XYZ file of C-alpha atoms in Angstrom:
455
model
C 22.370 6.736 26.954
C 24.424 3.915 23.499
C 21.510 1.307 24.653
C 18.698 4.007 23.824
C 20.205 5.567 20.904
C 20.315 1.825 19.747
C 16.588 1.323 20.884
C 15.485 3.880 18.818
C 17.462 3.095 15.979
C 15.671 -0.188 15.345
C 12.746 1.278 16.617
C 12.902 3.500 13.965
C 10.476 2.808 10.929
C 7.538 2.560 13.550
C 8.223 6.001 15.081
C 8.652 7.505 11.714
C 5.136 5.966 10.406
C 3.628 7.350 13.453
C 4.928 10.150 13.146
C 4.033 10.271 9.496
C 0.769 9.256 10.357
C 0.041 12.125 12.871
C 1.694 14.194 11.353
C -1.227 13.884 7.965
C -4.244 13.791 10.278
C -3.350 17.123 11.354
C -2.255 18.373 7.735
C -5.413 17.435 6.446
C -7.161 18.074 8.637
C -6.363 20.864 11.238
C -4.661 22.979 8.357
C -7.080 21.738 5.547
C -3.727 20.780 3.436
C -5.003 19.583 0.048
C -5.540 16.003 0.303
C -3.181 14.315 -2.721
C -0.162 16.932 -1.560
C -0.395 16.272 1.933
C -0.816 12.303 0.908
C 2.738 12.753 -1.215
C 4.058 15.271 1.205
C 3.887 12.614 3.960
C 4.818 9.755 1.758
C 7.979 11.418 1.089
C 8.532 12.938 4.839
C 8.060 8.921 6.332
C 9.956 6.940 4.164
C 12.927 9.283 3.952
C 12.774 9.484 8.178
C 12.431 5.040 9.002
C 16.071 5.352 6.872
C 15.113 4.458 2.899
C 17.210 5.778 0.775
C 15.718 8.993 -1.352
C 16.141 6.422 -4.685
C 13.869 3.827 -1.807
C 11.513 6.643 -1.221
C 10.962 7.570 -5.106
C 10.111 3.992 -6.293
C 8.166 3.228 -3.217
C 5.665 6.068 -4.566
C 5.570 5.519 -7.760
C 5.193 1.474 -7.223
C 2.531 2.344 -4.570
C 0.751 4.952 -6.406
C 1.015 3.323 -9.664
C -0.173 0.164 -8.433
C -3.081 1.111 -6.521
C -4.529 3.249 -10.055
C -3.265 0.004 -12.613
C -6.721 -1.678 -11.379
C -8.724 1.258 -10.107
C -8.274 3.682 -12.979
C -9.827 1.335 -15.220
C -12.929 0.647 -12.848
C -13.622 4.311 -12.329
C -13.564 5.383 -15.667
C -15.806 3.341 -16.688
C -17.871 2.643 -13.659
C -18.519 6.709 -14.146
C -19.852 5.985 -17.527
C -21.749 2.972 -16.568
C -23.447 6.014 -13.752
C -23.826 8.315 -16.837
C -26.251 6.196 -18.966
C -28.759 4.945 -15.679
C -28.640 9.170 -14.539
C -29.817 10.665 -17.773
C -31.914 7.583 -18.816
C -33.755 7.698 -15.659
C -32.927 4.477 -15.033
C -31.667 4.846 -11.897
C -33.879 6.824 -10.958
C -36.751 4.291 -11.174
C -35.100 1.468 -9.820
C -34.720 3.500 -6.729
C -38.856 4.032 -6.668
C -38.865 -0.112 -7.197
C -36.322 -0.469 -4.447
C -38.106 1.375 -1.910
C -41.580 0.307 -3.135
C -44.235 1.578 -0.501
C -41.310 0.603 2.140
C -40.342 3.366 4.100
C -36.801 4.814 3.658
C -35.643 2.592 7.013
C -36.886 -0.459 5.197
C -34.536 0.505 2.077
C -31.743 1.190 4.573
C -31.236 -2.535 5.854
C -32.015 -3.579 2.369
C -29.564 -1.994 0.728
C -27.326 -3.238 3.211
C -28.050 -6.741 2.267
C -27.924 -5.822 -1.708
C -23.892 -4.586 -0.247
C -22.823 -7.578 1.239
C -24.005 -10.103 -1.659
C -23.372 -7.952 -4.750
C -19.092 -7.957 -2.887
C -18.985 -11.585 -2.556
C -18.256 -11.752 -5.985
C -16.921 -8.760 -6.682
C -14.206 -6.154 -5.111
C -14.907 -2.982 -2.480
C -14.618 -0.280 -5.576
C -16.461 -2.353 -8.108
C -19.154 -3.022 -6.131
C -19.544 0.836 -5.052
C -19.074 2.144 -8.239
C -21.787 -0.255 -9.284
C -24.656 0.848 -6.638
C -23.627 4.511 -6.297
C -25.755 5.758 -8.779
C -28.111 3.879 -6.802
C -27.120 5.329 -3.542
C -27.300 8.768 -4.947
C -30.898 8.101 -6.448
C -32.354 6.410 -2.713
C -31.007 10.166 -1.093
C -32.874 12.225 -3.880
C -36.085 9.903 -3.375
C -35.793 10.012 0.527
C -34.471 13.706 0.514
C -31.753 11.914 3.160
C -27.602 12.819 2.423
C -26.995 9.843 1.213
C -24.579 8.629 4.001
C -28.564 7.367 4.936
C -28.307 4.897 2.268
C -24.835 4.327 1.233
C -23.218 3.338 4.934
C -25.197 0.282 4.680
C -23.706 -0.643 1.203
C -20.307 0.454 2.769
C -20.587 -1.966 6.406
C -21.955 -4.834 3.563
C -18.918 -4.107 1.004
C -16.552 -4.130 3.622
C -18.284 -6.920 4.957
C -17.965 -9.534 1.834
C -14.374 -8.211 1.248
C -12.783 -9.124 4.051
C -15.152 -11.831 5.794
C -16.167 -13.821 2.797
C -14.665 -16.453 -0.039
C -14.056 -16.190 -2.737
C -12.557 -12.200 -2.219
C -9.408 -12.759 -1.849
C -8.400 -11.478 1.393
C -9.952 -14.497 3.214
C -9.239 -16.735 0.549
C -5.322 -16.461 1.068
C -4.929 -15.631 4.748
C -7.302 -19.466 4.731
C -4.910 -20.936 2.184
C -1.834 -19.526 4.777
C -3.502 -20.736 8.105
C -4.835 -24.118 6.439
C -8.409 -23.310 6.992
C -11.237 -24.765 5.273
C -12.812 -22.576 2.952
C -16.059 -23.912 3.820
C -16.133 -23.219 7.402
C -14.569 -20.097 6.845
C -17.984 -19.094 4.570
C -19.384 -19.920 7.468
C -17.849 -18.190 10.127
C -17.835 -15.220 7.256
C -21.502 -15.048 6.939
C -21.809 -15.477 11.221
C -19.567 -13.622 12.230
C -20.041 -10.988 8.755
C -23.889 -10.014 9.444
C -24.149 -8.401 12.488
C -21.314 -6.810 11.351
C -23.403 -5.343 8.609
C -26.236 -4.609 10.515
C -24.534 -2.952 13.527
C -22.557 -0.577 10.953
C -24.338 -0.299 8.389
C -28.230 0.519 8.594
C -28.540 0.954 12.424
C -25.558 3.290 12.505
C -26.903 5.066 9.685
C -30.604 5.489 11.385
C -28.349 6.349 14.526
C -26.843 8.683 12.709
C -29.694 10.319 10.792
C -32.018 10.828 14.290
C -29.230 12.380 16.045
C -27.789 14.649 13.374
C -24.573 12.921 12.678
C -24.650 13.468 9.109
C -23.695 15.734 6.871
C -27.026 18.205 5.392
C -27.873 16.393 2.016
C -26.487 18.685 -0.687
C -27.515 17.447 -4.286
C -27.177 21.220 -6.072
C -24.064 19.866 -7.404
C -25.514 16.272 -9.000
C -27.550 17.265 -11.905
C -29.960 14.746 -14.159
C -31.612 11.967 -12.376
C -33.945 14.159 -10.343
C -37.663 13.083 -9.721
C -40.257 15.120 -12.714
C -43.666 14.341 -12.629
C -43.679 11.104 -9.813
C -44.263 9.425 -12.422
C -42.243 5.361 -12.861
C -41.166 4.018 -15.580
C -41.304 -0.533 -14.613
C -39.017 -1.071 -17.940
C -36.336 1.869 -17.124
C -36.044 -0.062 -13.823
C -35.973 -3.258 -15.116
C -33.093 -1.968 -17.861
C -30.882 -0.482 -15.497
C -31.307 -3.652 -13.002
C -30.224 -5.457 -15.704
C -26.793 -3.200 -16.396
C -26.223 -3.796 -13.045
C -26.690 -7.175 -12.922
C -24.738 -8.225 -16.137
C -21.811 -7.244 -14.566
C -21.975 -9.330 -11.510
C -23.442 -12.379 -13.178
C -20.085 -12.614 -14.801
C -17.479 -12.336 -12.806
C -19.915 -14.273 -10.193
C -19.598 -17.021 -12.770
C -15.618 -16.632 -13.243
C -14.945 -16.344 -9.189
C -17.807 -19.791 -9.500
C -15.368 -21.281 -12.826
C -12.089 -20.559 -10.714
C -12.771 -21.807 -7.104
C -14.939 -25.187 -8.624
C -11.812 -26.112 -10.831
C -12.913 -25.815 -13.943
C -10.651 -25.665 -17.089
C -10.378 -26.079 -20.745
C -11.958 -23.185 -22.756
C -15.134 -21.902 -21.588
C -13.363 -21.210 -17.674
C -11.006 -18.797 -19.152
C -14.003 -17.833 -21.448
C -15.434 -16.984 -18.253
C -12.714 -15.582 -16.642
C -11.995 -13.286 -19.926
C -15.119 -11.990 -19.275
C -15.516 -12.204 -16.102
C -12.701 -9.824 -14.866
C -13.989 -6.729 -14.054
C -12.305 -4.511 -15.911
C -14.558 -6.701 -19.557
C -17.569 -7.410 -17.512
C -17.760 -3.162 -16.683
C -17.140 -2.456 -19.953
C -19.844 -5.213 -21.201
C -22.277 -3.046 -18.820
C -21.165 -0.172 -20.550
C -22.309 -1.011 -24.198
C -25.135 -3.157 -23.111
C -26.321 0.234 -21.010
C -25.651 2.439 -24.550
C -27.858 0.087 -26.372
C -31.215 -0.521 -23.558
C -30.835 3.159 -21.839
C -29.122 5.319 -24.764
C -30.916 8.293 -26.247
C -33.802 8.313 -28.358
C -33.831 11.379 -29.382
C -31.469 14.988 -30.153
C -33.000 16.355 -26.626
C -31.854 12.639 -24.352
C -28.456 12.745 -26.624
C -27.683 16.295 -24.976
C -28.853 15.349 -21.869
C -26.428 12.204 -22.119
C -23.635 14.148 -23.415
C -23.361 16.684 -20.604
C -23.780 14.139 -18.180
C -20.911 11.804 -19.318
C -18.802 15.043 -19.494
C -19.783 15.946 -16.276
C -18.959 12.088 -14.664
C -15.435 12.110 -15.845
C -15.108 15.434 -13.586
C -15.020 14.362 -10.414
C -12.821 10.916 -11.720
C -9.477 12.958 -11.744
C -9.637 14.024 -8.112
C -10.274 10.973 -7.257
C -7.767 8.990 -8.934
C -4.958 11.532 -8.125
C -5.989 10.956 -3.859
C -6.316 7.382 -4.272
C -2.842 6.941 -6.076
C -1.353 9.148 -3.349
C -2.966 7.175 -0.888
C -1.929 4.072 -2.471
C 1.858 5.485 -2.710
C 1.663 6.953 1.389
C 1.292 2.959 1.717
C 3.433 1.449 -0.195
C 6.082 2.899 1.968
C 5.080 2.159 4.855
C 4.736 -1.017 3.387
C 8.169 -0.787 2.661
C 9.743 0.369 5.592
C 9.330 -2.771 7.391
C 7.046 -1.303 10.774
C 4.224 -3.768 9.749
C 6.647 -6.622 10.576
C 7.820 -4.531 13.016
C 4.687 -4.137 15.168
C 3.823 -7.903 14.838
C 6.828 -9.427 16.045
C 6.511 -7.126 18.752
C 2.919 -7.762 19.838
C 3.564 -11.726 19.130
C 6.453 -11.541 22.280
C 3.692 -10.909 24.570
C 2.507 -14.288 24.712
C -1.528 -13.286 24.207
C -3.679 -15.922 22.041
C -3.881 -16.970 18.650
C -7.008 -15.571 18.232
C -6.894 -12.547 20.207
C -2.846 -11.719 18.408
C -4.527 -11.722 14.846
C -7.289 -9.761 15.931
C -4.011 -7.203 17.035
C -1.976 -7.493 14.385
C -3.938 -7.657 11.132
C -5.438 -4.321 13.278
C -1.587 -2.796 13.787
C -0.841 -3.160 10.398
C -4.643 -2.365 8.560
C -3.653 1.550 11.300
C 0.202 1.654 10.426
C -0.051 0.984 6.624
C -4.326 1.313 5.343
C -4.596 -1.998 2.884
C -7.058 -3.871 4.571
C -5.590 -6.794 2.177
C -1.642 -6.250 2.970
C -3.007 -6.346 6.845
C -4.283 -10.093 6.788
C -1.939 -11.042 4.911
C 1.411 -9.635 6.834
C -1.267 -11.283 9.905
C -1.390 -14.487 8.797
C 1.765 -14.962 7.745
C 3.184 -14.166 10.671
C -0.061 -16.386 13.306
C 0.500 -19.045 11.109
C 3.447 -21.014 12.911
C 1.844 -20.063 16.035
C -1.620 -21.590 15.277
C 0.279 -24.346 14.249
C 2.064 -25.259 17.416
C -1.356 -24.592 19.240
C -2.743 -27.673 16.944
C -6.010 -25.496 16.571
C -8.767 -27.695 14.990
C -10.676 -27.108 11.497
C -13.159 -24.492 13.543
C -10.783 -22.280 15.296
C -8.498 -22.149 12.158
C -12.093 -20.617 10.089
C -12.333 -18.575 13.506
C -8.549 -17.338 13.735
C -9.712 -16.018 9.725
C -12.263 -14.753 10.762
C -10.512 -12.714 13.504
C -7.810 -11.484 11.810
C -10.285 -10.108 8.773
C -11.869 -8.341 11.669
C -8.848 -6.469 12.900
C -7.803 -5.432 8.930
C -10.910 -4.091 8.385
C -11.282 -1.652 11.398
C -10.215 2.061 11.275
C -10.360 2.852 8.048
C -8.121 6.490 7.530
C -6.200 9.066 5.446
C -3.749 6.127 4.443
C -5.729 3.837 3.087
C -6.937 4.672 -1.027
C -11.046 3.301 0.194
C -11.035 5.615 2.525
C -10.580 8.387 0.287
C -12.744 6.758 -2.465
C -15.656 6.962 0.362
C -14.305 10.835 0.664
C -14.632 12.201 -3.214
C -17.713 9.805 -3.962
C -19.737 11.266 -1.323
C -18.085 14.565 -1.636
C -17.633 14.301 2.096
C -14.469 15.936 4.192
C -11.540 14.006 5.878
C -12.893 14.717 8.782
C -16.514 14.513 8.085
C -15.337 10.721 6.535
C -13.392 9.961 10.159
C -16.849 10.440 12.044
C -18.527 8.248 9.194
C -16.819 5.520 7.286
C -13.752 5.062 9.697
C -16.766 5.043 12.510
C -18.466 1.662 10.377
C -15.223 0.092 9.334
C -14.430 0.146 13.065
C -17.158 -1.085 14.098
C -17.989 -3.693 11.161
C -14.407 -5.012 12.592
C -15.289 -4.770 16.384
C -18.819 -6.767 15.925
C -17.495 -9.396 13.892
C -14.555 -9.986 15.776
C -16.691 -10.238 19.285
C -18.916 -12.503 17.509
C -15.967 -14.900 16.556
C -14.841 -14.880 20.242
C -18.301 -15.893 21.088
C -18.565 -18.703 18.325
C -14.941 -19.904 20.063
C -16.553 -20.273 23.180
C -18.391 -22.369 22.723
C -17.181 -24.657 20.145
């Protein structure tokens, strides 16, 4: 009896985490409790049940909430302004028409997957979604399909680049921890990431649409940017593309300067203007200049659109911050490390162990980046002892990234970002984005394993 009590006490953080996640899912999905309230309540209950002192629980919630919003609040705010200019000016509609051209919506869905993949290589997942959402919405309107039809390919592309392809922070940090070659990681990331994007993006979107799995399209809550006479102003398409591409180019330039090890005033200037905050601010100023109102009617429409653009941001920020708070509590309990240590004790190969470690930590605490770093830190000694080759270390990096990409659910701030932007319930988000993220990780891991068999 004493041994059982000791085992339970040692597993307390893990048991509290499992109970917390299960309780959170029950509250949100079955009891329809407000997501913000449920997340904060679950964070408090889980922290206390795991053995953290009350003051430590409060600190974890505060740090997690502020840590997430310290970055995303500015991004969401500036992105809302940029989106409002694209909407009110008709630029997003014109750009959507230019992207589709004479192609059918299926071809446009594939194109959007590639767009998401390319843009997210230098850009954070959240930034990429903010930049591309007005275009996703306009494509959905034009094709009379739910925005997820085009959103899933974009989200899959963003997720792949975010986790698989340097210079995004996650794979760069994992490669550094494992002493993997960045060039090989990029090659392996593209080899595994492109099939993952295809399966989790356009293929899943088209199957979901054909089988009626996507929600019915409803644009009644979204005004502006609607087709009027069907005439496409190509100049607006061009200027809208400039407004979207400017921040991307600035961020890419800053990332390249850092990757190439540039020093001096030019490097510092690029690092400043290439920061997402500054790049988006420049994009908003540029949009105001080239997409601004020309007459009183346009000015009124723009002001209305700007006012409406900020209405959903409060909900997005509160729920996203609460997700960050819940994640931080789970991290501070040590449940992720406990899962990893138990898994390594089973004697499995480094590639499978890295994938499963990242997957378990991801499910437990939500953050893909934290899952990647935790798994890499724990698997690095195993990889060193096994004297893995350069290509194997790169594949191990992708395996870890694959595990960390899977099963985005209610403790992931990205889950709530997708939910609020696409106006999905928790259940609908689980049936769409969670499945897509799981396919990204699963396909990426399978490809990495296949490559390892022939190298």
